[in-house]
Amino acid sequence: MAAISATILTACNNNSNSSSKAGGDSSAADQAVPAAAETKAASPVKDILAGYLQLKNALAGDNGNDAAAAGNAMVDAFQKFDKSALTAAQKKTYEDMEDDAREHAEHIGKNAANVPHQREHFDMLSKDMYELVKTFGGGQILYQDYCPMYNDGKGAIWLSEVKEIKNPYLGKKMPACGSIKEELK
Amino acid sequence: MFIIIQFIQPARNNNGQVLPTDISKQCSLPQNVQAVLKTSCYDCHSNKTHYPWYSYIQPVRWILDRHINEGKENLNFSEFGAYSARRQLSKLKAIENSIHDNTMPLSSYTLIHKNARLTPDDNVLIMDWARKTIVLTQ
């Protein structure tokens, strides 16, 4: 999964980076530096998003331990997030979101033995992540997927980096349940 | 030893006033809902704990205090207004979820606090209130 998202990120960077590439540097090492800078500019929430996608995949596989690890990785990413580059309005959106999302990530981290409870928090966390990506961009193509069955038929959304539906709410019981609602670029 | 620890009585979780951030000042809170919250939730989820007589006996008090600290950290009705709008929504959903899943009030708490047990009617009342408040808050 990490490899896939890395590939997508690289692909995005290469596109947006074409001007600097015209300069003629072709070695991988030379490319890595502007790519890193570009990624930061493209999506300041890259690390948070990476943790979230890891969490989503763990839940799709009914793996509470991996989900907890991903939740903790997200808490870490929130802590390391650099707010200094944000505008005042962005900062407000971010802080409002983080206040809520970080707590969900913490709970998911503490509940490795309770996947249903992890999913309850994942439901709320996904809405925060959607707003976050809408505000800051994801730096990669993402899909907003929808599961109509979760939560006694009230439904729930999640974000995915792949087109194929892998339902994190129902897991292995009904992996393909759900549909793409929106493509986020 | 048992006698000695009886002299250790930490400060009580009861600040005696209703803060402006209290949920009753933030959301519409019908009296019957507030009564249930008071009896079954506030001991651990507010700044106003009602201490039963046996809370004066150590080490009961320490166990109780740990529960209260943890409870308040997760949700404090007295400081509900200080949460961001997003977090308030999450808390309301978590209230609905925990009642729905019967994870709250904790069974270890209701074992002793028999009056804190929620009847099926109480459950419906609280879940309905949470759902309505979620819609109003959104």
Short mmCIF file of C-alpha atoms in Angstrom, two decimals:
data_model
loop_
_atom_site.label_atom_id
_atom_site.label_comp_id
_atom_site.label_asym_id
_atom_site.label_seq_id
_atom_site.Cartn_x
_atom_site.Cartn_y
_atom_site.Cartn_z
CA MET A 1 0.00 0.00 0.00
CA ALA A 2 2.80 2.37 0.91
CA ALA A 3 4.42 1.58 -2.39
CA ILE A 4 1.25 2.43 -4.27
CA SER A 5 0.75 5.77 -2.57
CA ALA A 6 4.44 6.55 -3.02
CA THR A 7 4.07 5.86 -6.72
CA ILE A 8 1.04 8.11 -6.95
CA LEU A 9 2.78 10.85 -5.02
CA THR A 10 5.81 10.59 -7.26
CA ALA A 11 3.62 10.68 -10.32
CA CYS A 12 1.90 13.84 -9.11
CA ASN A 13 5.18 15.46 -8.29
CA ASN A 14 6.62 14.67 -11.66
CA ASN A 15 3.68 16.33 -13.35
CA SER A 16 3.70 19.48 -11.33
CA ASN A 17 7.46 19.48 -11.38
CA SER A 18 7.91 19.51 -15.11
CA SER A 19 9.30 23.03 -15.13
CA SER A 20 12.20 22.16 -12.87
CA LYS A 21 12.74 18.90 -14.74
CA ALA A 22 13.19 20.87 -17.94
CA GLY A 23 16.45 21.98 -16.38
CA GLY A 24 17.77 18.57 -17.26
CA ASP A 25 18.46 16.85 -13.93
CA SER A 26 17.61 13.25 -14.42
CA SER A 27 19.29 11.34 -11.62
CA ALA A 28 17.02 9.92 -8.93
CA ALA A 29 18.91 11.71 -6.18
CA ASP A 30 18.49 15.08 -7.84
CA GLN A 31 14.81 14.48 -8.29
CA ALA A 32 14.25 13.46 -4.71
CA VAL A 33 15.01 16.89 -3.29
CA PRO A 34 12.55 18.97 -5.33
CA ALA A 35 10.02 16.15 -5.03
CA ALA A 36 10.07 16.34 -1.24
CA ALA A 37 9.71 20.12 -1.30
CA GLU A 38 6.94 19.88 -3.84
CA THR A 39 5.04 17.28 -1.82
CA LYS A 40 5.09 19.52 1.21
CA ALA A 41 3.68 22.35 -0.82
CA ALA A 42 1.17 20.08 -2.53
CA SER A 43 -0.19 18.56 0.65
CA PRO A 44 0.83 19.59 4.14
CA VAL A 45 -1.35 16.78 5.49
CA LYS A 46 0.55 14.01 3.70
CA ASP A 47 1.68 12.17 6.85
CA ILE A 48 -1.72 12.41 8.50
CA LEU A 49 -3.31 11.09 5.34
CA ALA A 50 -0.78 8.25 5.08
CA GLY A 51 -1.69 7.16 8.62
CA TYR A 52 -5.37 7.37 7.80
CA LEU A 53 -5.07 5.22 4.67
CA GLN A 54 -3.03 2.67 6.61
CA LEU A 55 -5.80 2.63 9.21
CA LYS A 56 -8.49 2.25 6.56
CA ASN A 57 -6.70 -0.76 5.05
CA ALA A 58 -6.19 -2.36 8.47
CA LEU A 59 -9.90 -2.06 9.24
CA ALA A 60 -10.81 -3.47 5.82
CA GLY A 61 -8.76 -6.51 6.84
CA ASP A 62 -10.40 -6.67 10.32
CA ASN A 63 -6.96 -6.17 11.86
CA GLY A 64 -7.33 -4.31 15.16
CA ASN A 65 -3.62 -4.33 15.97
CA ASP A 66 -2.60 -2.78 12.66
CA ALA A 67 -5.45 -0.30 12.99
CA ALA A 68 -4.22 0.70 16.45
CA ALA A 69 -0.67 1.13 15.13
CA ALA A 70 -2.00 3.34 12.32
CA GLY A 71 -4.07 5.33 14.82
CA ASN A 72 -0.95 5.98 16.86
CA ALA A 73 0.95 6.93 13.70
CA MET A 74 -1.76 9.51 13.02
CA VAL A 75 -1.45 10.95 16.53
CA ASP A 76 2.28 11.28 15.85
CA ALA A 77 1.65 12.99 12.52
CA PHE A 78 -0.75 15.45 14.17
CA GLN A 79 1.87 16.26 16.77
CA LYS A 80 4.54 16.87 14.16
CA PHE A 81 2.30 18.89 11.88
CA ASP A 82 3.82 22.26 11.04
CA LYS A 83 1.17 24.96 11.35
CA SER A 84 3.55 27.86 10.67
CA ALA A 85 3.05 27.71 6.90
CA LEU A 86 -0.74 28.01 7.13
CA THR A 87 -2.83 31.12 6.59
CA ALA A 88 -4.95 32.28 9.52
CA ALA A 89 -8.09 30.79 7.98
CA GLN A 90 -6.38 27.47 7.22
CA LYS A 91 -5.01 27.37 10.71
CA LYS A 92 -8.45 27.77 12.20
CA THR A 93 -9.87 25.00 10.02
CA TYR A 94 -6.96 22.79 10.89
CA GLU A 95 -7.12 23.35 14.63
CA ASP A 96 -10.85 22.84 14.77
CA MET A 97 -10.46 19.59 12.87
CA GLU A 98 -7.42 18.38 14.73
CA ASP A 99 -9.02 18.86 18.14
CA ASP A 100 -11.57 16.24 17.13
CA ALA A 101 -9.59 13.98 14.81
CA ARG A 102 -6.64 13.50 17.09
CA GLU A 103 -8.92 12.20 19.81
CA HIS A 104 -10.44 9.66 17.43
CA ALA A 105 -6.96 8.52 16.39
CA GLU A 106 -5.99 8.16 20.06
CA HIS A 107 -9.04 6.03 20.82
CA ILE A 108 -8.38 3.83 17.83
CA GLY A 109 -4.80 3.43 19.06
CA LYS A 110 -6.02 2.32 22.48
CA ASN A 111 -8.60 -0.17 21.27
CA ALA A 112 -6.63 -2.81 19.38
CA ALA A 113 -8.86 -5.50 20.90
CA ASN A 114 -12.11 -3.79 19.94
CA VAL A 115 -12.45 -3.39 16.17
CA PRO A 116 -16.17 -2.39 16.31
CA HIS A 117 -15.23 0.50 18.62
CA GLN A 118 -12.34 1.44 16.33
CA ARG A 119 -14.84 1.59 13.48
CA GLU A 120 -17.17 3.92 15.39
CA HIS A 121 -14.31 6.38 15.73
CA PHE A 122 -13.17 5.75 12.16
CA ASP A 123 -16.63 6.86 11.00
CA MET A 124 -16.24 10.27 12.68
CA LEU A 125 -12.56 10.51 11.79
CA SER A 126 -13.35 9.97 8.11
CA LYS A 127 -15.59 13.05 8.05
CA ASP A 128 -12.76 15.09 9.55
CA MET A 129 -10.33 13.69 7.00
CA TYR A 130 -12.68 14.57 4.16
CA GLU A 131 -12.75 18.19 5.33
CA LEU A 132 -9.00 18.16 5.80
CA VAL A 133 -8.37 16.92 2.27
CA LYS A 134 -10.94 19.36 0.87
CA THR A 135 -9.12 22.22 2.58
CA PHE A 136 -5.50 21.27 2.05
CA GLY A 137 -5.63 18.82 -0.86
CA GLY A 138 -4.48 15.24 -0.60
CA GLY A 139 -1.50 15.43 -2.95
CA GLN A 140 -2.87 12.33 -4.65
CA ILE A 141 -6.11 11.17 -6.21
CA LEU A 142 -8.53 10.03 -3.52
CA TYR A 143 -12.01 8.62 -3.62
CA GLN A 144 -14.76 9.36 -1.17
CA ASP A 145 -16.53 6.02 -0.79
CA TYR A 146 -19.87 5.37 0.84
CA CYS A 147 -21.14 2.37 2.74
CA PRO A 148 -24.95 2.48 2.99
CA MET A 149 -25.22 -0.31 5.55
CA TYR A 150 -23.00 0.73 8.44
CA ASN A 151 -24.52 2.20 11.58
CA ASP A 152 -27.91 0.49 11.30
CA GLY A 153 -28.38 1.71 7.75
CA LYS A 154 -27.44 5.31 8.49
CA GLY A 155 -24.40 4.92 6.29
CA ALA A 156 -20.84 6.17 6.55
CA ILE A 157 -18.13 7.51 4.29
CA TRP A 158 -14.43 6.83 4.01
CA LEU A 159 -11.52 7.97 1.87
CA SER A 160 -9.57 5.59 -0.30
CA GLU A 161 -6.50 5.80 -2.52
CA VAL A 162 -7.76 3.04 -4.83
CA LYS A 163 -10.80 2.81 -7.06
CA GLU A 164 -11.67 -0.68 -5.94
CA ILE A 165 -14.05 -0.79 -2.95
CA LYS A 166 -12.53 -2.31 0.17
CA ASN A 167 -15.02 -1.64 2.91
CA PRO A 168 -13.37 -0.73 6.22
CA TYR A 169 -16.66 -0.81 8.16
CA LEU A 170 -17.83 -4.30 7.29
CA GLY A 171 -14.37 -5.76 6.66
CA LYS A 172 -14.05 -9.28 5.38
CA LYS A 173 -17.75 -9.93 5.90
CA MET A 174 -18.72 -7.69 2.99
CA PRO A 175 -15.51 -6.30 1.49
CA ALA A 176 -17.02 -5.01 -1.77
CA CYS A 177 -20.07 -3.28 -0.26
CA GLY A 178 -20.21 0.41 -1.08
CA SER A 179 -19.72 2.84 -3.93
CA ILE A 180 -17.59 5.80 -4.97
CA LYS A 181 -19.33 9.10 -4.22
CA GLU A 182 -16.71 11.60 -5.28
CA GLU A 183 -13.28 11.73 -6.80
CA LEU A 184 -10.99 14.14 -4.96
CA LYS A 185 -8.09 15.47 -6.96
CA MET B 1 -1.91 0.09 56.97
CA PHE B 2 -5.65 0.11 56.27
CA ILE B 3 -6.14 2.63 59.05
CA ILE B 4 -3.27 4.82 57.90
CA ILE B 5 -4.52 5.21 54.33
CA GLN B 6 -7.91 6.34 55.67
CA PHE B 7 -6.26 9.67 56.48
CA ILE B 8 -5.45 10.25 52.84
CA GLN B 9 -8.48 12.05 51.45
CA PRO B 10 -7.74 13.80 48.13
CA ALA B 11 -9.59 16.96 47.06
CA ARG B 12 -13.12 16.25 45.89
CA ASN B 13 -14.29 16.64 42.33
CA ASN B 14 -16.96 19.22 43.05
CA ASN B 15 -16.40 22.85 42.21
CA GLY B 16 -19.92 23.76 43.34
CA GLN B 17 -20.86 26.02 40.43
CA VAL B 18 -22.35 25.63 37.01
CA LEU B 19 -19.83 26.89 34.45
CA PRO B 20 -20.89 28.85 31.36
CA THR B 21 -19.45 25.95 29.37
CA ASP B 22 -21.85 23.51 31.02
CA ILE B 23 -23.90 21.48 28.56
CA SER B 24 -27.12 22.80 30.09
CA LYS B 25 -26.10 26.29 28.92
CA GLN B 26 -25.01 25.08 25.48
CA CYS B 27 -27.68 22.72 24.22
CA SER B 28 -31.36 22.36 24.78
CA LEU B 29 -31.51 19.93 27.67
CA PRO B 30 -35.01 18.89 28.81
CA GLN B 31 -35.36 18.30 32.52
CA ASN B 32 -35.95 14.57 32.26
CA VAL B 33 -32.80 14.18 30.14
CA GLN B 34 -30.77 16.25 32.55
CA ALA B 35 -32.06 14.17 35.46
CA VAL B 36 -30.83 10.97 33.82
CA LEU B 37 -27.46 12.51 32.95
CA LYS B 38 -27.10 13.72 36.53
CA THR B 39 -27.86 10.36 38.08
CA SER B 40 -26.05 8.12 35.64
CA CYS B 41 -23.27 10.14 34.00
CA TYR B 42 -22.24 13.21 35.98
CA ASP B 43 -20.36 11.31 38.69
CA CYS B 44 -17.55 10.61 36.21
CA HIS B 45 -18.33 13.01 33.36
CA SER B 46 -18.68 16.39 35.06
CA ASN B 47 -17.09 18.62 37.67
CA LYS B 48 -19.81 17.60 40.10
CA THR B 49 -19.40 14.15 41.58
CA HIS B 50 -21.88 12.93 44.14
CA TYR B 51 -19.76 11.01 46.63
CA PRO B 52 -21.44 8.07 48.37
CA TRP B 53 -20.56 7.27 52.02
CA TYR B 54 -18.18 4.47 51.10
CA SER B 55 -16.14 6.84 48.99
CA TYR B 56 -14.65 7.98 52.29
CA ILE B 57 -13.09 4.55 52.71
CA GLN B 58 -9.70 4.02 51.14
CA PRO B 59 -8.72 2.51 48.77
CA VAL B 60 -12.24 2.89 47.30
CA ARG B 61 -11.60 6.59 46.91
CA TRP B 62 -8.49 6.06 44.78
CA ILE B 63 -10.28 3.69 42.46
CA LEU B 64 -13.13 6.16 42.19
CA ASP B 65 -10.80 9.07 41.46
CA ARG B 66 -9.12 7.16 38.67
CA HIS B 67 -12.51 6.52 37.06
CA ILE B 68 -13.48 10.17 37.43
CA ASN B 69 -10.25 11.46 35.89
CA GLU B 70 -10.53 9.11 32.97
CA GLY B 71 -14.20 9.86 32.50
CA LYS B 72 -13.69 13.62 32.53
CA GLU B 73 -10.83 13.35 30.08
CA ASN B 74 -13.07 11.60 27.58
CA LEU B 75 -16.16 13.72 28.13
CA ASN B 76 -16.84 16.49 30.60
CA PHE B 77 -20.40 17.81 30.52
CA SER B 78 -19.31 20.80 32.62
CA GLU B 79 -16.87 21.88 29.92
CA PHE B 80 -18.84 20.81 26.88
CA GLY B 81 -18.98 24.39 25.58
CA ALA B 82 -15.20 24.61 25.43
CA TYR B 83 -15.04 21.82 22.83
CA SER B 84 -14.87 22.74 19.15
CA ALA B 85 -18.14 22.34 17.25
CA ARG B 86 -16.77 19.26 15.57
CA ARG B 87 -15.78 17.69 18.85
CA GLN B 88 -19.17 18.45 20.38
CA LEU B 89 -20.75 16.53 17.52
CA SER B 90 -18.38 13.62 18.03
CA LYS B 91 -19.20 13.56 21.73
CA LEU B 92 -22.92 13.49 21.05
CA LYS B 93 -22.43 10.62 18.61
CA ALA B 94 -20.24 8.83 21.13
CA ILE B 95 -23.00 9.25 23.72
CA GLU B 96 -25.51 7.71 21.34
CA ASN B 97 -23.11 4.89 20.44
CA SER B 98 -22.16 4.01 23.99
CA ILE B 99 -25.79 3.86 25.11
CA HIS B 100 -26.70 1.85 22.01
CA ASP B 101 -23.85 -0.59 22.63
CA ASN B 102 -24.52 -0.69 26.38
CA THR B 103 -20.92 0.22 27.14
CA MET B 104 -22.02 3.13 29.34
CA PRO B 105 -22.53 3.50 32.25
CA LEU B 106 -19.71 1.05 33.03
CA SER B 107 -20.97 -2.20 34.53
CA SER B 108 -18.36 -1.92 37.27
CA TYR B 109 -19.97 1.38 38.23
CA THR B 110 -23.61 0.28 38.09
CA LEU B 111 -22.74 -2.83 40.11
CA ILE B 112 -22.41 -0.56 43.13
CA HIS B 113 -24.39 2.48 41.99
CA LYS B 114 -27.64 0.63 41.37
CA ASN B 115 -29.57 3.89 40.89
CA ALA B 116 -27.32 4.81 37.96
CA ARG B 117 -28.53 1.88 35.88
CA LEU B 118 -30.40 3.00 32.79
CA THR B 119 -33.82 1.52 32.09
CA PRO B 120 -34.73 0.78 28.47
CA ASP B 121 -36.84 3.96 28.57
CA ASP B 122 -33.85 5.97 29.77
CA ASN B 123 -31.79 4.54 26.92
CA VAL B 124 -34.35 5.62 24.34
CA LEU B 125 -34.67 9.05 25.96
CA ILE B 126 -30.92 9.71 25.89
CA MET B 127 -30.38 8.36 22.38
CA ASP B 128 -33.29 10.43 21.04
CA TRP B 129 -31.97 13.51 22.74
CA ALA B 130 -28.45 12.93 21.38
CA ARG B 131 -29.77 12.41 17.85
CA LYS B 132 -31.93 15.55 17.98
CA THR B 133 -29.08 17.61 19.38
CA ILE B 134 -26.76 16.33 16.64
CA VAL B 135 -29.20 17.57 13.98
CA LEU B 136 -29.52 20.95 15.73
CA THR B 137 -25.76 21.30 16.14
CA GLN B 138 -24.91 20.44 12.54
#
